[in-house]
PDB file of C-alpha atoms in Angstrom:
ATOM      1  CA  MET U   1     -52.257 -65.345 -47.650  1.00 47.00           C
ATOM      2  CA  LYS U   2     -55.940 -65.093 -48.493  1.00 48.00           C
ATOM      3  CA  LYS U   3     -57.079 -65.914 -52.016  1.00 46.00           C
ATOM      4  CA  LEU U   4     -60.489 -65.909 -53.695  1.00 46.00           C
ATOM      5  CA  THR U   5     -60.919 -67.252 -57.214  1.00 43.00           C
ATOM      6  CA  ILE U   6     -64.134 -67.273 -59.231  1.00 43.00           C
ATOM      7  CA  ALA U   7     -64.126 -68.739 -62.731  1.00 44.00           C
ATOM      8  CA  ALA U   8     -66.953 -69.647 -65.088  1.00 45.00           C
ATOM      9  CA  ALA U   9     -67.241 -70.787 -68.665  1.00 43.00           C
ATOM     10  CA  ILE U  10     -69.991 -69.346 -70.835  1.00 40.00           C
ATOM     11  CA  VAL U  11     -72.038 -71.943 -72.670  1.00 40.00           C
ATOM     12  CA  SER U  12     -70.529 -72.526 -76.091  1.00 41.00           C
ATOM     13  CA  PHE U  13     -72.483 -73.540 -79.135  1.00 40.00           C
ATOM     14  CA  GLY U  14     -70.229 -75.171 -81.608  1.00 39.00           C
ATOM     15  CA  LEU U  15     -68.145 -77.860 -83.091  1.00 38.00           C
ATOM     16  CA  VAL U  16     -68.251 -81.052 -81.080  1.00 42.00           C
ATOM     17  CA  SER U  17     -69.182 -83.947 -83.310  1.00 45.00           C
ATOM     18  CA  ALA U  18     -67.480 -82.859 -86.561  1.00 47.00           C
ATOM     19  CA  GLN U  19     -70.522 -81.492 -88.391  1.00 64.00           C
ATOM     20  CA  LYS U  20     -70.406 -78.917 -91.159  1.00 75.00           C
ATOM     21  CA  ASN U  21     -72.412 -75.682 -91.081  1.00 80.00           C
ATOM     22  CA  THR U  22     -72.037 -75.262 -87.307  1.00 79.00           C
ATOM     23  CA  LEU U  23     -71.785 -72.044 -85.330  1.00 82.00           C
ATOM     24  CA  LEU U  24     -69.452 -71.758 -82.343  1.00 79.00           C
ATOM     25  CA  VAL U  25     -70.248 -69.049 -79.773  1.00 76.00           C
ATOM     26  CA  GLY U  26     -68.623 -69.135 -76.383  1.00 74.00           C
ATOM     27  CA  GLY U  27     -65.984 -67.817 -74.044  1.00 73.00           C
ATOM     28  CA  ASN U  28     -64.693 -67.675 -70.507  1.00 74.00           C
ATOM     29  CA  ILE U  29     -64.906 -65.258 -67.593  1.00 77.00           C
ATOM     30  CA  SER U  30     -62.642 -65.248 -64.552  1.00 79.00           C
ATOM     31  CA  TYR U  31     -61.984 -63.176 -61.431  1.00 82.00           C
ATOM     32  CA  ASP U  32     -59.141 -63.551 -58.965  1.00 81.00           C
ATOM     33  CA  ASN U  33     -58.589 -61.714 -55.676  1.00 84.00           C
ATOM     34  CA  THR U  34     -55.488 -62.252 -53.547  1.00 83.00           C
ATOM     35  CA  THR U  35     -54.353 -60.629 -50.296  1.00 79.00           C
ATOM     36  CA  LYS U  36     -50.827 -61.293 -49.040  1.00 74.00           C
ATOM     37  CA  LYS U  37     -50.340 -60.225 -45.439  1.00 73.00           C
ATOM     38  CA  ASN U  38     -46.833 -59.083 -44.540  1.00 66.00           C
ATOM     39  CA  TYR U  39     -45.810 -59.352 -48.196  1.00 59.00           C
ATOM     40  CA  SER U  40     -42.541 -57.718 -47.148  1.00 57.00           C
ATOM     41  CA  THR U  41     -41.241 -56.184 -43.949  1.00 53.00           C
ATOM     42  CA  ALA U  42     -42.985 -52.957 -45.003  1.00 56.00           C
ATOM     43  CA  GLY U  43     -46.559 -53.958 -45.749  1.00 66.00           C
ATOM     44  CA  ASP U  44     -49.288 -55.986 -47.471  1.00 76.00           C
ATOM     45  CA  LEU U  45     -50.143 -56.673 -51.118  1.00 79.00           C
ATOM     46  CA  LYS U  46     -53.660 -56.897 -52.569  1.00 85.00           C
ATOM     47  CA  THR U  47     -54.357 -57.934 -56.174  1.00 87.00           C
ATOM     48  CA  ASP U  48     -57.528 -58.110 -58.297  1.00 89.00           C
ATOM     49  CA  ASN U  49     -57.655 -59.676 -61.770  1.00 89.00           C
ATOM     50  CA  PHE U  50     -60.589 -59.899 -64.180  1.00 90.00           C
ATOM     51  CA  GLU U  51     -60.763 -61.361 -67.695  1.00 88.00           C
ATOM     52  CA  PHE U  52     -63.549 -61.973 -70.225  1.00 87.00           C
ATOM     53  CA  THR U  53     -62.811 -63.741 -73.542  1.00 85.00           C
ATOM     54  CA  PRO U  54     -65.701 -64.346 -75.987  1.00 84.00           C
ATOM     55  CA  THR U  55     -65.245 -66.519 -79.105  1.00 86.00           C
ATOM     56  CA  ILE U  56     -67.205 -66.733 -82.382  1.00 88.00           C
ATOM     57  CA  GLY U  57     -66.486 -69.323 -85.052  1.00 88.00           C
ATOM     58  CA  TYR U  58     -67.931 -71.188 -88.037  1.00 89.00           C
ATOM     59  CA  GLN U  59     -67.270 -74.814 -88.992  1.00 86.00           C
ATOM     60  CA  PHE U  60     -66.855 -74.785 -92.752  1.00 88.00           C
ATOM     61  CA  ALA U  61     -65.744 -78.438 -93.166  1.00 88.00           C
ATOM     62  CA  ASP U  62     -66.167 -81.730 -91.350  1.00 84.00           C
ATOM     63  CA  HIS U  63     -63.155 -81.180 -89.084  1.00 88.00           C
ATOM     64  CA  PHE U  64     -62.226 -77.496 -89.495  1.00 91.00           C
ATOM     65  CA  THR U  65     -63.506 -74.346 -87.760  1.00 90.00           C
ATOM     66  CA  ALA U  66     -62.308 -70.746 -88.148  1.00 94.00           C
ATOM     67  CA  GLY U  67     -63.326 -67.703 -86.184  1.00 93.00           C
ATOM     68  CA  VAL U  68     -62.411 -64.675 -84.104  1.00 95.00           C
ATOM     69  CA  LYS U  69     -61.513 -64.195 -80.454  1.00 92.00           C
ATOM     70  CA  PHE U  70     -61.721 -61.117 -78.273  1.00 92.00           C
ATOM     71  CA  GLY U  71     -60.645 -60.407 -74.747  1.00 92.00           C
ATOM     72  CA  VAL U  72     -60.886 -57.637 -72.172  1.00 94.00           C
ATOM     73  CA  GLY U  73     -58.990 -57.716 -68.926  1.00 94.00           C
ATOM     74  CA  SER U  74     -58.007 -55.610 -65.964  1.00 94.00           C
ATOM     75  CA  SER U  75     -55.640 -56.047 -63.060  1.00 92.00           C
ATOM     76  CA  LYS U  76     -55.018 -53.961 -59.963  1.00 91.00           C
ATOM     77  CA  ASN U  77     -52.227 -54.283 -57.429  1.00 87.00           C
ATOM     78  CA  ASP U  78     -52.239 -52.253 -54.205  1.00 85.00           C
ATOM     79  CA  TYR U  79     -49.089 -52.295 -52.092  1.00 81.00           C
ATOM     80  CA  TYR U  80     -49.638 -50.881 -48.583  1.00 77.00           C
ATOM     81  CA  GLN U  81     -46.439 -49.627 -46.931  1.00 72.00           C
ATOM     82  CA  THR U  82     -45.266 -47.901 -43.792  1.00 71.00           C
ATOM     83  CA  ILE U  83     -42.197 -45.916 -44.825  1.00 68.00           C
ATOM     84  CA  PHE U  84     -39.559 -44.657 -42.371  1.00 67.00           C
ATOM     85  CA  ASN U  85     -37.359 -41.755 -43.480  1.00 67.00           C
ATOM     86  CA  GLY U  86     -35.039 -41.667 -40.467  1.00 66.00           C
ATOM     87  CA  TRP U  87     -36.968 -39.287 -38.239  1.00 69.00           C
ATOM     88  CA  ASP U  88     -40.589 -39.890 -39.165  1.00 69.00           C
ATOM     89  CA  SER U  89     -42.911 -42.446 -40.761  1.00 68.00           C
ATOM     90  CA  TYR U  90     -45.892 -42.239 -43.086  1.00 68.00           C
ATOM     91  CA  GLU U  91     -48.368 -44.536 -44.801  1.00 73.00           C
ATOM     92  CA  SER U  92     -48.127 -44.980 -48.567  1.00 75.00           C
ATOM     93  CA  ILE U  93     -50.137 -46.962 -51.146  1.00 78.00           C
ATOM     94  CA  THR U  94     -48.533 -47.881 -54.447  1.00 84.00           C
ATOM     95  CA  ASN U  95     -51.147 -48.754 -57.068  1.00 87.00           C
ATOM     96  CA  ILE U  96     -50.507 -50.530 -60.377  1.00 90.00           C
ATOM     97  CA  LYS U  97     -53.540 -50.714 -62.671  1.00 93.00           C
ATOM     98  CA  THR U  98     -53.557 -52.343 -66.109  1.00 94.00           C
ATOM     99  CA  ASN U  99     -56.337 -52.543 -68.717  1.00 96.00           C
ATOM    100  CA  SER U 100     -55.967 -54.665 -71.848  1.00 95.00           C
ATOM    101  CA  PHE U 101     -57.853 -55.500 -75.027  1.00 96.00           C
ATOM    102  CA  THR U 102     -57.069 -58.561 -77.144  1.00 95.00           C
ATOM    103  CA  TYR U 103     -58.372 -59.525 -80.580  1.00 97.00           C
ATOM    104  CA  GLY U 104     -57.442 -62.036 -83.248  1.00 97.00           C
ATOM    105  CA  VAL U 105     -58.325 -65.144 -85.212  1.00 97.00           C
ATOM    106  CA  PHE U 106     -58.188 -68.869 -84.569  1.00 95.00           C
ATOM    107  CA  GLY U 107     -58.346 -72.133 -86.461  1.00 95.00           C
ATOM    108  CA  ARG U 108     -59.527 -75.426 -84.994  1.00 92.00           C
ATOM    109  CA  TYR U 109     -59.161 -79.025 -86.070  1.00 92.00           C
ATOM    110  CA  THR U 110     -61.411 -81.602 -84.398  1.00 88.00           C
ATOM    111  CA  MET U 111     -61.147 -85.388 -84.453  1.00 90.00           C
ATOM    112  CA  PRO U 112     -63.997 -87.430 -82.878  1.00 88.00           C
ATOM    113  CA  LEU U 113     -62.732 -90.569 -81.157  1.00 90.00           C
ATOM    114  CA  ASN U 114     -66.179 -92.064 -80.500  1.00 88.00           C
ATOM    115  CA  ASP U 115     -69.658 -90.862 -79.507  1.00 81.00           C
ATOM    116  CA  THR U 116     -68.365 -89.643 -76.137  1.00 84.00           C
ATOM    117  CA  PHE U 117     -64.840 -88.338 -76.670  1.00 89.00           C
ATOM    118  CA  SER U 118     -63.309 -85.886 -79.143  1.00 88.00           C
ATOM    119  CA  VAL U 119     -59.960 -84.139 -79.311  1.00 90.00           C
ATOM    120  CA  PHE U 120     -59.309 -80.773 -80.913  1.00 89.00           C
ATOM    121  CA  GLY U 121     -56.494 -78.279 -81.245  1.00 91.00           C
ATOM    122  CA  ASP U 122     -56.752 -74.482 -81.435  1.00 91.00           C
ATOM    123  CA  LEU U 123     -54.186 -72.333 -83.233  1.00 95.00           C
ATOM    124  CA  ASP U 124     -54.528 -68.657 -82.242  1.00 94.00           C
ATOM    125  CA  VAL U 125     -53.030 -65.474 -83.660  1.00 96.00           C
ATOM    126  CA  LEU U 126     -53.821 -62.605 -81.289  1.00 95.00           C
ATOM    127  CA  PHE U 127     -52.997 -58.902 -80.998  1.00 97.00           C
ATOM    128  CA  ASN U 128     -52.967 -56.930 -77.756  1.00 95.00           C
ATOM    129  CA  ASN U 129     -53.206 -53.315 -76.574  1.00 95.00           C
ATOM    130  CA  SER U 130     -52.694 -52.423 -72.925  1.00 95.00           C
ATOM    131  CA  LYS U 131     -52.385 -49.394 -70.666  1.00 94.00           C
ATOM    132  CA  SER U 132     -50.696 -49.409 -67.251  1.00 92.00           C
ATOM    133  CA  THR U 133     -50.723 -46.680 -64.618  1.00 93.00           C
ATOM    134  CA  VAL U 134     -48.424 -46.668 -61.593  1.00 90.00           C
ATOM    135  CA  SER U 135     -49.189 -44.193 -58.802  1.00 87.00           C
ATOM    136  CA  ALA U 136     -48.273 -43.684 -55.162  1.00 83.00           C
ATOM    137  CA  THR U 137     -49.580 -41.616 -52.250  1.00 80.00           C
ATOM    138  CA  GLY U 138     -47.644 -39.870 -49.511  1.00 73.00           C
ATOM    139  CA  PRO U 139     -45.009 -37.102 -49.526  1.00 74.00           C
ATOM    140  CA  LEU U 140     -43.366 -38.682 -52.590  1.00 74.00           C
ATOM    141  CA  ALA U 141     -46.619 -39.057 -54.541  1.00 80.00           C
ATOM    142  CA  TYR U 142     -46.327 -39.624 -58.280  1.00 82.00           C
ATOM    143  CA  SER U 143     -48.188 -41.121 -61.245  1.00 88.00           C
ATOM    144  CA  THR U 144     -46.891 -42.510 -64.565  1.00 89.00           C
ATOM    145  CA  THR U 145     -48.706 -44.159 -67.484  1.00 91.00           C
ATOM    146  CA  THR U 146     -47.324 -46.474 -70.166  1.00 90.00           C
ATOM    147  CA  LYS U 147     -48.974 -48.036 -73.203  1.00 93.00           C
ATOM    148  CA  SER U 148     -47.920 -51.169 -75.028  1.00 94.00           C
ATOM    149  CA  THR U 149     -48.831 -53.203 -78.084  1.00 95.00           C
ATOM    150  CA  GLY U 150     -48.058 -56.794 -78.940  1.00 95.00           C
ATOM    151  CA  PHE U 151     -49.020 -60.000 -80.647  1.00 95.00           C
ATOM    152  CA  GLY U 152     -48.914 -63.686 -79.880  1.00 96.00           C
ATOM    153  CA  ILE U 153     -49.245 -67.134 -81.417  1.00 96.00           C
ATOM    154  CA  GLY U 154     -50.420 -70.144 -79.460  1.00 94.00           C
ATOM    155  CA  PHE U 155     -51.489 -73.755 -79.840  1.00 94.00           C
ATOM    156  CA  THR U 156     -53.656 -75.516 -77.251  1.00 89.00           C
ATOM    157  CA  PRO U 157     -54.837 -79.162 -77.339  1.00 89.00           C
ATOM    158  CA  ASN U 158     -58.207 -80.013 -75.782  1.00 85.00           C
ATOM    159  CA  LEU U 159     -60.314 -83.023 -74.868  1.00 85.00           C
ATOM    160  CA  PHE U 160     -64.108 -82.906 -75.197  1.00 82.00           C
ATOM    161  CA  ILE U 161     -66.404 -85.228 -73.209  1.00 82.00           C
ATOM    162  CA  ASN U 162     -69.929 -85.476 -74.599  1.00 79.00           C
ATOM    163  CA  PHE U 163     -72.519 -86.079 -71.878  1.00 79.00           C
ATOM    164  CA  LYS U 164     -75.746 -85.893 -73.902  1.00 71.00           C
ATOM    165  CA  ASN U 165     -76.805 -84.440 -77.261  1.00 63.00           C
ATOM    166  CA  SER U 166     -73.368 -82.912 -77.866  1.00 59.00           C
ATOM    167  CA  PHE U 167     -73.433 -81.098 -74.522  1.00 66.00           C
ATOM    168  CA  GLY U 168     -70.353 -81.575 -72.379  1.00 68.00           C
ATOM    169  CA  LEU U 169     -67.026 -80.279 -71.096  1.00 74.00           C
ATOM    170  CA  ASN U 170     -63.793 -79.162 -72.734  1.00 74.00           C
ATOM    171  CA  PHE U 171     -60.505 -79.853 -70.927  1.00 79.00           C
ATOM    172  CA  ASN U 172     -57.262 -78.063 -71.736  1.00 78.00           C
ATOM    173  CA  VAL U 173     -54.053 -79.095 -69.975  1.00 75.00           C
ATOM    174  CA  GLY U 174     -51.495 -76.695 -71.425  1.00 81.00           C
ATOM    175  CA  GLY U 175     -50.042 -75.576 -74.717  1.00 88.00           C
ATOM    176  CA  ILE U 176     -47.296 -73.752 -76.594  1.00 92.00           C
ATOM    177  CA  SER U 177     -47.200 -69.980 -77.003  1.00 92.00           C
ATOM    178  CA  TYR U 178     -45.017 -67.103 -78.190  1.00 95.00           C
ATOM    179  CA  GLN U 179     -45.688 -63.463 -77.330  1.00 93.00           C
ATOM    180  CA  SER U 180     -43.968 -60.206 -78.243  1.00 94.00           C
ATOM    181  CA  GLU U 181     -44.756 -56.896 -76.517  1.00 92.00           C
ATOM    182  CA  LYS U 182     -43.343 -53.391 -77.021  1.00 92.00           C
ATOM    183  CA  ILE U 183     -43.717 -50.313 -74.833  1.00 90.00           C
ATOM    184  CA  LYS U 184     -44.819 -47.276 -76.854  1.00 89.00           C
ATOM    185  CA  ASP U 185     -42.277 -44.414 -77.120  1.00 85.00           C
ATOM    186  CA  SER U 186     -39.607 -46.714 -75.736  1.00 84.00           C
ATOM    187  CA  ASP U 187     -36.987 -49.205 -76.940  1.00 85.00           C
ATOM    188  CA  LEU U 188     -38.148 -51.735 -74.347  1.00 86.00           C
ATOM    189  CA  LYS U 189     -39.424 -54.931 -75.986  1.00 88.00           C
ATOM    190  CA  THR U 190     -40.254 -58.288 -74.404  1.00 90.00           C
ATOM    191  CA  ASN U 191     -40.350 -61.661 -76.151  1.00 93.00           C
ATOM    192  CA  THR U 192     -41.817 -64.608 -74.247  1.00 92.00           C
ATOM    193  CA  PHE U 193     -41.956 -68.287 -75.181  1.00 91.00           C
ATOM    194  CA  GLY U 194     -44.160 -70.563 -73.116  1.00 88.00           C
ATOM    195  CA  PHE U 195     -44.465 -74.347 -73.030  1.00 84.00           C
ATOM    196  CA  GLY U 196     -46.405 -76.338 -70.492  1.00 76.00           C
ATOM    197  CA  PHE U 197     -48.491 -79.477 -70.201  1.00 71.00           C
ATOM    198  CA  GLY U 198     -50.112 -80.951 -67.128  1.00 56.00           C
ATOM    199  CA  LYS U 199     -49.414 -77.988 -64.793  1.00 54.00           C
ATOM    200  CA  GLY U 200     -53.083 -76.972 -64.729  1.00 54.00           C
ATOM    201  CA  VAL U 201     -56.474 -77.767 -66.219  1.00 56.00           C
ATOM    202  CA  THR U 202     -58.863 -75.298 -67.836  1.00 61.00           C
ATOM    203  CA  VAL U 203     -62.489 -76.426 -68.092  1.00 60.00           C
ATOM    204  CA  GLY U 204     -65.104 -75.047 -70.485  1.00 58.00           C
ATOM    205  CA  ILE U 205     -68.676 -75.910 -71.504  1.00 57.00           C
ATOM    206  CA  SER U 206     -69.809 -76.479 -75.077  1.00 59.00           C
ATOM    207  CA  LYS U 207     -72.839 -77.615 -77.053  1.00 55.00           C
ATOM    208  CA  ASN U 208     -73.410 -78.333 -80.723  1.00 54.00           C
ATOM    209  CA  PHE U 209     -75.614 -75.764 -82.485  1.00 61.00           C
ATOM    210  CA  GLY U 210     -76.428 -76.379 -86.143  1.00 59.00           C
ATOM    211  CA  LEU U 211     -77.342 -73.747 -88.716  1.00 59.00           C
ATOM    212  CA  LYS U 212     -79.997 -74.137 -91.364  1.00 58.00           C
TER     213      LYS U 212
END
């Protein structure tokens, strides 16, 4: 299996040292490419994932920030197969492509521990729209498209380390989330509850930016 992952955090200007009248502008961008050779006895699997999530917020009190979050994402899965029908064989590619748009609001509470360390928690309420297309080549070629809508609620704790002049790194090690998604023109509905701490670390960059 070959895997390439590129992830970067956009510089954030915002709440770090619990100061009022502060603007928070930031986000994350990530790209993931995976190739699985001999994914099954029939062929290989190739996946591409991209996500960009900007954030804008305003700190209206010493410890509280409120703002909006947006997100655009795309994923593509290509499944390469050699299909045998009893007397002949042919090559087929099954493609699954999904585009999504997310928007919502968040609230943040920050507690400085000292001049170097702060902890903060984000509570998000997000809405999602997505479109997925499944298609295949070969004698049995077809293409279908589905659309879905949903919403989610999540809480994520974070640790901030201040290196100099309120510039440093944010560390997130998990969180709690609930998500509901419904396929349009269908009775299919999915409810997902997630809980995890310590399984992975997300790193971001932030800097304090005061307003006049």
